[in-house]
Amino acid sequence: MPERRTVALVTLGCARNEVDSEELAGRLAADGWELVENAEDADVAVVNTCGFVEAAKKDSVDALLEANDLKDHGRTQAVVAVGCMAERYGKELADALPEADGVLGFDDYADISGRLQTILSGGSVEAHAPRDRRKLLPLSPVERQQAAASVALPGHGSVAVTEAPEAPENVPADLPDGLAPASGPRAPLRRRLDTSPVASVKLASGCDRRCSFCAIPSFRGSFVSRRPSDVLNETRWLAEQGVKEVMLVSENNTSYGKDLGDIRLLESLLPELAAVDGIERVRVSYLQPAEMRPGLIDVLTSTEKVVPYFDLSFQHSAPDVLRAMRRFGDTDRFLELLDTIRSKAPTAGARSNFIVGFPGETEADFAELERFVTHARLDAIGVFGYSDEDGTEAAGYEHKLGQDVVDERLAHLSRLAEELTAQRAEERIGETLEVLVESFDEEEDGWIGRAAHQAPETDGQVLLPADSAEGLGLAPGRMVRAEVVATEGVDLVAECLDEEAGR
């Protein structure tokens, strides 16, 4: 009998990292590793790190140190760093953090089992020297698909259906001409790490934008779309696992298809995903305002089961700051975009993130950002204070603001955002919602779920009091119609409407 090997995956950061962890879990399970939920019960604790901003990097280091402490009084024998921070810093991270028994980059993922076995057996795996992953693929998007087969793209893993132990029976028959994979249908290389009725699906990896504050393209690489057949197969597989809502993620979903010869490919893919048996809701995240197309807005606001949800990466609204960020737009154009969306779907959800204290940001620029945020009626707002990021253009800019100014503007806009999003929630009182039930909260004595305008983790939730749901047989994964009766900040309180609503 082979020796029992256990592994736990600890995931930090965004939904894209969650997909990557489930691909790693699929690879490890296929090679005989037993997946356990808690690091203290595992021979190897694998920490999927985030390398986006300083706070996220600190959280990643803390998680690695916490896992390392388990080696003194638990089963854990080794702690391994993977993910964005590990890819971004490689050997530098390994030297600075000897508590990690291994620092593995994206190129190690294909043989993650062998790497972990080496480390568990007392051997060492040399950490990589980081490189600019944008240089691994052709500059021209249309030349990338063939070359991408030789480059590690976390979250894109799949195997031929004939090789898959649990291959889906259905494969898409109505793909755009020329996009069906020549090697035949493929199944996802993935193992779910929880039983949530919600799961993310990667549309693409990497980014071709050159925002001056962002280092992500350098370690995630150039933009590469997944083939529609892979996205559809993975969605079908997730539906078979009990998933009711899929959230499409990438660094920039509005660019999907440009390297497959069709920049409008998302518009044709969304109805296909919405038609998958068992899927009740399709959500698209990470949209670039400058790339929003009328046709995409139409599909997002009029396709059954595709929610009118707009996660728009505005970042700022003052023209001079946006130009310094290597971005486009201004307050009035952004407000016009939101008006266009709401003219087609009045209750559409909209959220965004903003950076304050960017180098050269004047008081007038900050006031312009306040003007936009005040009039935008966003459902959720994330606010970040600017900090230099290694390897970014903005790190070399002059006219840096003092930390006290950055902190003051961060606190001010955060307070304003909290007030405005609470007001936006109050505007929804009286609305009828389709709520996806996710869990029961004993403390609140009610079911917790999310409406169409609420993405997981970031946008608040809906409380359905137990007395209003009595007799409906609610459970995680059920959809129910409910009317908003009260708010608690960005969270909504709603009463179930009728028995026929649940499905």
Coordinates of C-alpha atoms in Angstrom, one line a residue:
M1 CA 0.0 0.0 0.0
P2 CA 1.5 3.4 -0.9
E3 CA 2.4 5.7 1.9
R4 CA -0.3 8.1 2.9
R5 CA 0.6 11.7 1.9
T6 CA -1.5 14.6 3.0
V7 CA -1.5 18.2 1.8
A8 CA -3.5 21.3 2.7
L9 CA -3.9 24.4 0.5
V10 CA -4.1 27.8 2.2
T11 CA -5.3 30.4 -0.3
L12 CA -4.8 34.1 0.0
G13 CA -5.8 36.9 -2.4
C14 CA -8.3 37.0 -5.2
A15 CA -10.7 34.6 -6.8
R16 CA -8.1 33.9 -9.5
N17 CA -5.9 32.4 -6.8
E18 CA -8.8 30.3 -5.6
V19 CA -9.0 28.8 -9.1
D20 CA -5.3 28.2 -9.2
S21 CA -5.5 26.4 -5.8
E22 CA -8.2 24.1 -7.1
E23 CA -6.1 23.2 -10.1
L24 CA -3.2 22.4 -7.8
A25 CA -5.6 20.3 -5.8
G26 CA -6.6 18.4 -8.9
R27 CA -3.0 17.7 -9.9
L28 CA -2.1 16.5 -6.4
A29 CA -5.3 14.4 -6.0
A30 CA -4.6 12.8 -9.4
D31 CA -1.2 11.7 -8.1
G32 CA -2.5 10.2 -4.9
W33 CA -2.2 13.0 -2.4
E34 CA -4.9 13.2 0.2
L35 CA -6.3 16.7 0.5
V36 CA -7.1 17.9 4.0
E37 CA -8.8 21.1 5.0
N38 CA -6.5 22.2 7.9
A39 CA -2.8 22.8 7.7
E40 CA -2.2 21.2 11.1
D41 CA -3.6 17.9 9.7
A42 CA -1.3 17.9 6.6
D43 CA 2.2 16.6 6.0
V44 CA 2.7 19.6 3.7
A45 CA 1.1 23.0 4.0
V46 CA 1.0 24.8 0.6
V47 CA 0.3 28.6 0.9
N48 CA -0.9 30.2 -2.3
T49 CA 0.3 33.7 -1.8
C50 CA -0.8 37.1 -3.1
G51 CA 1.8 39.6 -4.4
F52 CA -0.4 42.5 -5.4
V53 CA 0.2 45.2 -2.7
E54 CA 2.2 45.5 0.5
A55 CA -0.6 44.6 2.8
A56 CA -1.4 41.4 0.8
K57 CA 2.3 40.5 0.8
K58 CA 2.5 40.9 4.6
D59 CA -0.6 38.7 4.9
S60 CA 1.1 36.1 2.8
V61 CA 4.3 36.1 4.9
D62 CA 2.2 35.9 8.1
A63 CA 0.4 32.9 6.7
L64 CA 3.7 31.2 5.9
L65 CA 5.1 31.9 9.4
E66 CA 1.9 30.7 11.0
A67 CA 2.1 27.4 9.0
N68 CA 5.7 27.1 9.9
D69 CA 4.8 27.2 13.6
L70 CA 2.8 24.0 13.1
K71 CA 6.0 22.1 12.5
D72 CA 6.9 22.3 16.2
H73 CA 3.7 20.7 17.5
G74 CA 1.7 19.1 14.8
R75 CA 1.8 16.7 11.8
T76 CA 3.1 19.4 9.4
Q77 CA 6.6 18.6 8.2
A78 CA 7.0 21.2 5.4
V79 CA 5.6 24.6 4.4
V80 CA 5.7 25.6 0.7
A81 CA 5.0 29.0 -0.9
V82 CA 3.3 29.1 -4.3
G83 CA 1.3 31.8 -6.0
C84 CA 1.9 35.4 -7.1
M85 CA 4.3 36.4 -4.4
A86 CA 6.4 33.2 -4.9
E87 CA 6.4 33.8 -8.6
R88 CA 7.2 37.5 -8.3
Y89 CA 10.1 37.2 -5.9
G90 CA 11.4 33.6 -6.2
K91 CA 14.9 33.2 -4.8
E92 CA 14.7 36.6 -3.1
L93 CA 11.7 35.4 -1.1
A94 CA 13.4 32.0 -0.3
D95 CA 16.5 33.8 1.0
A96 CA 14.4 36.3 3.1
L97 CA 12.1 33.6 4.5
P98 CA 14.1 30.5 5.4
E99 CA 11.0 29.3 7.3
A100 CA 9.5 28.2 3.9
D101 CA 10.9 24.8 2.9
G102 CA 10.2 25.6 -0.7
V103 CA 9.3 28.6 -3.0
L104 CA 7.7 27.3 -6.2
G105 CA 6.9 29.4 -9.3
F106 CA 4.2 28.8 -11.9
D107 CA 6.6 26.7 -14.0
D108 CA 6.6 24.2 -11.1
Y109 CA 2.9 23.6 -11.1
A110 CA 2.9 21.0 -13.8
D111 CA 4.9 18.7 -11.5
I112 CA 3.7 20.0 -8.2
S113 CA 3.4 16.5 -6.8
G114 CA 7.0 15.7 -7.6
R115 CA 8.2 19.0 -6.1
L116 CA 6.3 18.4 -2.8
Q117 CA 7.5 14.8 -2.6
T118 CA 11.1 16.0 -2.9
I119 CA 10.7 18.6 -0.2
L120 CA 8.8 16.2 2.1
S121 CA 11.6 13.6 1.6
G122 CA 14.2 16.1 2.9
G123 CA 15.4 17.3 -0.5
S124 CA 15.4 20.8 -1.8
V125 CA 13.9 22.5 -4.9
E126 CA 15.8 25.5 -6.0
A127 CA 13.8 28.7 -6.1
H128 CA 13.6 30.3 -9.5
A129 CA 15.1 33.6 -10.5
P130 CA 12.1 35.8 -11.4
R131 CA 11.7 37.0 -15.0
D132 CA 9.3 39.2 -16.9
R133 CA 6.7 36.7 -18.0
R134 CA 5.4 39.1 -20.7
K135 CA 8.5 38.2 -22.7
L136 CA 7.6 34.5 -22.9
L137 CA 4.9 35.0 -25.5
P138 CA 4.7 36.9 -28.8
L139 CA 3.9 40.6 -28.7
S140 CA 1.0 40.1 -31.1
P141 CA -2.1 38.6 -29.4
V142 CA -3.1 36.6 -32.4
E143 CA 0.3 34.7 -32.4
R144 CA 0.0 33.7 -28.7
Q145 CA -2.4 30.7 -28.7
Q146 CA 0.0 28.3 -30.3
A147 CA 3.0 29.5 -28.2
A148 CA 0.9 29.5 -25.0
A149 CA 1.0 25.7 -24.9
S150 CA 4.6 25.8 -23.8
V151 CA 4.1 28.4 -21.1
A152 CA 2.7 27.8 -17.6
L153 CA -0.8 29.4 -17.2
P154 CA -2.2 28.6 -13.8
G155 CA -5.9 27.9 -13.8
H156 CA -5.9 26.8 -17.5
G157 CA -5.3 23.1 -16.8
S158 CA -7.3 20.5 -18.6
V159 CA -7.0 16.9 -19.9
A160 CA -8.4 15.1 -22.9
V161 CA -11.8 13.7 -22.1
T162 CA -10.6 10.2 -22.8
E163 CA -8.0 10.6 -20.1
A164 CA -10.3 12.2 -17.5
P165 CA -11.5 9.9 -14.7
E166 CA -14.7 11.9 -14.3
A167 CA -15.1 13.5 -17.8
P168 CA -18.3 15.4 -18.5
E169 CA -20.7 13.7 -20.9
N170 CA -21.6 16.8 -22.8
V171 CA -19.2 18.9 -24.9
P172 CA -20.1 22.1 -26.7
A173 CA -21.2 21.7 -30.3
D174 CA -21.9 25.3 -31.1
L175 CA -18.5 27.0 -30.8
P176 CA -17.5 29.9 -33.1
D177 CA -15.9 28.6 -36.3
G178 CA -12.3 27.6 -35.9
L179 CA -12.2 27.6 -32.2
A180 CA -12.9 24.0 -31.3
P181 CA -9.7 22.4 -30.0
A182 CA -8.1 20.2 -32.6
S183 CA -7.3 17.5 -30.1
G184 CA -10.9 17.0 -29.2
P185 CA -13.0 17.9 -26.1
R186 CA -11.2 18.5 -22.8
A187 CA -12.2 18.3 -19.2
P188 CA -11.0 20.5 -16.3
L189 CA -8.0 19.6 -14.2
R190 CA -9.5 20.7 -11.0
R191 CA -10.7 19.5 -7.5
R192 CA -13.1 21.6 -5.5
L193 CA -11.9 22.6 -2.1
D194 CA -15.3 23.5 -0.6
T195 CA -18.9 22.9 -1.1
S196 CA -20.0 26.4 -1.9
P197 CA -22.7 26.8 -4.5
V198 CA -20.5 29.5 -6.1
A199 CA -17.3 29.0 -8.0
S200 CA -15.0 31.1 -10.2
V201 CA -13.9 30.1 -13.7
K202 CA -10.9 31.6 -15.4
L203 CA -11.6 33.2 -18.8
A204 CA -7.9 34.2 -19.3
S205 CA -4.6 34.9 -17.6
G206 CA -2.3 37.9 -17.8
C207 CA -2.8 41.4 -18.9
D208 CA -1.6 43.6 -21.8
R209 CA -2.4 46.9 -20.2
R210 CA 0.5 48.9 -18.8
C211 CA -1.0 50.7 -15.8
S212 CA 1.9 52.6 -14.2
F213 CA 1.0 51.4 -10.7
C214 CA 0.6 47.7 -11.4
A215 CA 3.2 44.9 -11.4
I216 CA 0.8 42.1 -12.2
P217 CA 1.6 41.8 -16.0
S218 CA 5.3 41.3 -15.2
F219 CA 4.6 38.1 -13.1
R220 CA 1.3 36.9 -14.6
G221 CA 2.5 37.6 -18.2
S222 CA 0.7 38.7 -21.4
F223 CA -3.0 38.2 -21.9
V224 CA -4.0 34.7 -23.0
S225 CA -7.7 33.7 -23.4
R226 CA -8.9 30.2 -22.6
R227 CA -10.7 28.5 -25.4
P228 CA -14.5 28.7 -25.2
S229 CA -14.7 24.9 -25.1
D230 CA -12.6 24.7 -22.0
V231 CA -14.6 27.4 -20.2
L232 CA -17.9 25.6 -21.1
N233 CA -16.6 22.2 -20.1
E234 CA -15.4 23.5 -16.8
T235 CA -18.7 25.2 -16.2
R236 CA -20.6 22.0 -17.0
W237 CA -18.3 20.1 -14.6
L238 CA -18.9 22.6 -11.8
A239 CA -22.7 22.3 -12.3
E240 CA -22.3 18.6 -11.8
Q241 CA -20.6 19.4 -8.5
G242 CA -23.6 21.4 -7.4
V243 CA -22.4 24.9 -8.3
K244 CA -25.3 27.3 -9.1
E245 CA -23.3 30.5 -9.8
V246 CA -20.1 30.8 -11.8
M247 CA -18.1 34.0 -11.7
L248 CA -15.8 34.6 -14.7
V249 CA -12.4 36.0 -13.6
S250 CA -9.2 37.2 -15.2
E251 CA -7.1 40.2 -15.1
N252 CA -9.2 41.9 -17.8
N253 CA -12.4 40.1 -19.0
T254 CA -13.2 42.8 -21.5
S255 CA -10.2 41.7 -23.6
Y256 CA -11.4 38.1 -23.8
G257 CA -11.1 36.6 -27.3
K258 CA -8.7 39.2 -28.8
D259 CA -6.0 36.5 -29.2
L260 CA -8.6 34.1 -30.6
G261 CA -9.5 36.4 -33.4
D262 CA -12.8 37.7 -32.0
I263 CA -12.8 40.6 -29.4
R264 CA -16.6 40.1 -29.1
L265 CA -16.2 36.4 -28.2
L266 CA -17.5 37.1 -24.6
E267 CA -20.8 38.3 -26.0
S268 CA -21.4 34.9 -27.7
L269 CA -20.0 32.8 -24.9
L270 CA -22.2 34.2 -22.1
P271 CA -25.5 32.8 -23.5
E272 CA -23.8 29.4 -23.8
L273 CA -22.7 29.5 -20.2
A274 CA -26.1 30.7 -19.0
A275 CA -27.7 27.7 -20.8
V276 CA -25.6 25.1 -18.9
D277 CA -27.9 22.7 -17.1
G278 CA -28.0 23.5 -13.3
I279 CA -26.4 26.9 -13.6
E280 CA -28.7 29.7 -12.2
R281 CA -26.4 32.7 -12.4
V282 CA -23.4 33.8 -14.5
R283 CA -21.4 36.8 -13.2
V284 CA -18.6 38.6 -15.0
S285 CA -16.0 40.5 -13.0
Y286 CA -12.9 42.6 -13.8
L287 CA -14.1 44.9 -16.6
Q288 CA -12.1 47.8 -18.0
P289 CA -14.2 50.9 -18.5
A290 CA -12.1 52.0 -21.5
E291 CA -12.9 48.7 -23.3
M292 CA -16.6 48.5 -22.6
R293 CA -18.6 47.9 -25.8
P294 CA -22.3 48.6 -26.5
G295 CA -22.8 44.9 -27.5
L296 CA -21.2 43.7 -24.2
I297 CA -23.4 46.0 -22.2
D298 CA -26.4 44.7 -24.1
V299 CA -25.6 41.0 -23.4
L300 CA -24.8 41.7 -19.7
T301 CA -28.1 43.5 -19.2
S302 CA -30.5 41.4 -21.3
T303 CA -29.4 37.7 -21.1
E304 CA -31.4 35.5 -18.8
K305 CA -29.2 34.1 -16.0
V306 CA -26.4 36.5 -16.8
V307 CA -26.6 39.1 -14.0
P308 CA -26.4 42.8 -14.8
Y309 CA -23.3 43.3 -12.7
F310 CA -20.5 45.7 -13.6
D311 CA -17.2 45.4 -11.7
L312 CA -15.6 48.4 -13.4
S313 CA -11.9 49.2 -12.7
F314 CA -12.1 53.0 -12.6
Q315 CA -9.2 53.6 -10.2
H316 CA -9.6 57.4 -10.4
S317 CA -11.6 60.0 -12.4
A318 CA -9.4 63.0 -12.6
P319 CA -8.0 63.1 -16.1
D320 CA -4.4 64.1 -15.2
V321 CA -4.2 61.3 -12.6
L322 CA -5.6 58.8 -15.0
R323 CA -3.1 59.8 -17.7
A324 CA -0.3 59.4 -15.2
M325 CA -1.7 55.9 -14.4
R326 CA -1.6 55.1 -18.1
R327 CA -5.4 54.9 -18.2
F328 CA -8.2 56.7 -19.9
G329 CA -11.5 58.5 -19.2
D330 CA -12.8 61.2 -16.9
T331 CA -15.6 61.8 -14.5
D332 CA -18.2 62.7 -17.1
R333 CA -17.4 59.8 -19.4
F334 CA -17.6 57.4 -16.5
L335 CA -20.9 58.7 -15.3
E336 CA -22.2 58.5 -18.9
L337 CA -21.1 54.8 -19.0
L338 CA -23.0 54.1 -15.7
D339 CA -26.1 56.0 -17.1
T340 CA -26.0 53.9 -20.2
I341 CA -25.9 50.7 -18.1
R342 CA -28.8 51.8 -15.9
S343 CA -30.9 52.9 -18.9
K344 CA -30.9 49.3 -19.9
A345 CA -31.0 47.7 -16.4
P346 CA -32.1 50.2 -13.7
T347 CA -31.2 47.9 -10.8
A348 CA -27.8 46.8 -12.2
G349 CA -25.0 46.4 -9.7
A350 CA -21.9 48.4 -10.1
R351 CA -18.7 48.4 -8.0
S352 CA -15.2 49.8 -8.3
N353 CA -11.8 50.4 -6.7
F354 CA -9.9 53.6 -6.4
I355 CA -6.4 54.7 -5.6
V356 CA -5.9 57.9 -3.6
G357 CA -2.6 59.8 -3.1
F358 CA -1.2 58.8 -6.5
P359 CA 2.0 60.8 -7.3
G360 CA 1.1 64.3 -8.4
E361 CA -2.6 64.0 -7.2
T362 CA -3.6 67.6 -6.4
E363 CA -6.4 68.7 -4.1
A364 CA -8.4 69.5 -7.2
D365 CA -7.8 66.0 -8.5
F366 CA -9.0 64.5 -5.3
A367 CA -12.1 66.8 -5.3
E368 CA -12.8 65.5 -8.8
L369 CA -12.6 61.9 -7.6
E370 CA -15.0 62.9 -4.8
R371 CA -17.4 64.3 -7.3
F372 CA -17.4 61.1 -9.3
V373 CA -17.9 58.8 -6.3
T374 CA -20.7 61.0 -5.0
H375 CA -22.7 60.8 -8.3
A376 CA -21.8 57.3 -9.4
R377 CA -24.3 55.4 -7.0
L378 CA -21.9 52.5 -6.7
D379 CA -23.0 49.5 -4.6
A380 CA -19.5 48.7 -3.4
I381 CA -16.3 50.8 -3.3
G382 CA -12.8 49.7 -2.4
V383 CA -10.3 52.5 -1.6
F384 CA -6.6 52.0 -1.4
G385 CA -3.8 54.4 -0.5
Y386 CA -1.0 54.6 -3.1
S387 CA 2.3 52.9 -2.3
D388 CA 5.3 52.2 -4.5
E389 CA 5.4 48.7 -6.1
D390 CA 8.6 47.1 -7.2
G391 CA 9.2 47.3 -10.9
T392 CA 6.4 49.7 -11.7
E393 CA 6.7 52.9 -13.6
A394 CA 5.0 55.0 -10.9
A395 CA 7.6 54.0 -8.4
G396 CA 10.0 56.2 -10.2
Y397 CA 7.7 59.2 -10.5
E398 CA 8.4 62.5 -8.9
H399 CA 6.0 64.6 -6.8
K400 CA 5.2 61.8 -4.4
L401 CA 2.8 62.8 -1.7
G402 CA 3.7 62.6 2.0
Q403 CA 2.3 59.5 3.8
D404 CA 0.3 61.8 6.1
V405 CA -1.5 63.2 3.0
V406 CA -2.1 59.8 1.6
D407 CA -3.5 58.5 4.9
E408 CA -5.7 61.6 5.3
R409 CA -7.2 61.2 1.8
L410 CA -7.6 57.5 2.3
A411 CA -9.5 57.9 5.5
H412 CA -11.7 60.7 4.0
L413 CA -12.7 58.8 0.9
S414 CA -13.2 55.6 2.8
R415 CA -15.7 57.4 5.1
L416 CA -17.5 58.9 2.2
A417 CA -17.6 55.6 0.4
E418 CA -19.1 53.9 3.5
E419 CA -21.9 56.6 3.6
L420 CA -22.6 56.5 -0.1
T421 CA -22.8 52.7 -0.4
A422 CA -25.1 52.6 2.6
Q423 CA -27.3 55.1 0.9
R424 CA -27.3 53.0 -2.3
A425 CA -28.4 50.0 -0.3
E426 CA -31.3 52.0 1.1
E427 CA -32.4 52.8 -2.4
R428 CA -33.0 49.1 -2.9
I429 CA -35.6 48.9 -0.2
G430 CA -38.8 47.7 -1.9
E431 CA -36.9 45.9 -4.7
T432 CA -37.6 42.3 -5.5
L433 CA -34.4 40.2 -5.5
E434 CA -33.4 36.8 -6.7
V435 CA -31.3 35.6 -3.8
L436 CA -28.9 32.7 -4.0
V437 CA -28.8 31.0 -0.5
E438 CA -25.4 30.2 0.7
S439 CA -25.5 29.4 4.5
F440 CA -27.5 29.6 7.7
D441 CA -26.4 32.1 10.4
E442 CA -27.3 30.9 13.8
E443 CA -26.4 34.3 15.4
E444 CA -28.6 36.2 13.0
D445 CA -31.2 33.5 13.0
G446 CA -31.6 33.6 9.2
W447 CA -30.3 32.5 5.9
I448 CA -27.4 34.3 4.2
G449 CA -27.3 34.8 0.5
R450 CA -26.5 37.2 -2.3
A451 CA -28.5 39.1 -4.9
A452 CA -27.5 39.7 -8.5
H453 CA -25.7 42.9 -7.6
Q454 CA -23.5 41.3 -4.9
A455 CA -20.4 39.3 -5.8
P456 CA -18.8 36.9 -3.3
E457 CA -16.7 38.4 -0.5
T458 CA -16.7 42.0 -1.7
D459 CA -20.2 43.4 -2.1
G460 CA -22.3 42.7 1.0
Q461 CA -25.0 40.1 1.4
V462 CA -28.7 39.5 2.0
L463 CA -30.2 38.2 5.3
L464 CA -33.4 36.3 5.0
P465 CA -34.9 36.0 8.5
A466 CA -35.8 32.5 9.4
D467 CA -39.4 33.3 10.1
S468 CA -39.9 34.7 6.6
A469 CA -38.3 31.5 5.1
E470 CA -40.3 29.0 7.2
G471 CA -41.7 26.2 5.2
L472 CA -39.7 27.0 2.0
G473 CA -37.1 24.3 2.6
L474 CA -34.2 26.6 2.0
A475 CA -30.7 25.2 1.7
P476 CA -27.4 26.3 0.2
G477 CA -27.7 26.5 -3.5
R478 CA -31.4 27.4 -3.6
M479 CA -32.7 30.5 -5.4
V480 CA -35.5 32.4 -3.7
R481 CA -37.4 35.6 -4.5
A482 CA -37.4 38.2 -1.7
E483 CA -38.3 41.8 -1.1
V484 CA -35.8 44.2 0.6
V485 CA -37.3 45.5 3.8
A486 CA -34.3 47.0 5.6
T487 CA -30.5 47.6 5.4
E488 CA -27.5 47.2 7.6
G489 CA -24.7 49.2 5.9
V490 CA -24.3 47.6 2.5
D491 CA -26.1 44.5 3.6
L492 CA -29.8 44.0 2.9
V493 CA -32.5 42.4 4.9
A494 CA -35.2 40.8 2.8
E495 CA -38.3 38.7 3.3
C496 CA -39.1 35.7 1.2
L497 CA -42.1 36.3 -1.1
D498 CA -43.7 32.9 -1.9
E499 CA -43.1 29.2 -2.0
E500 CA -43.0 29.0 -5.8
A501 CA -40.0 31.3 -5.8
G502 CA -37.5 28.8 -4.5
R503 CA -35.8 26.5 -7.0

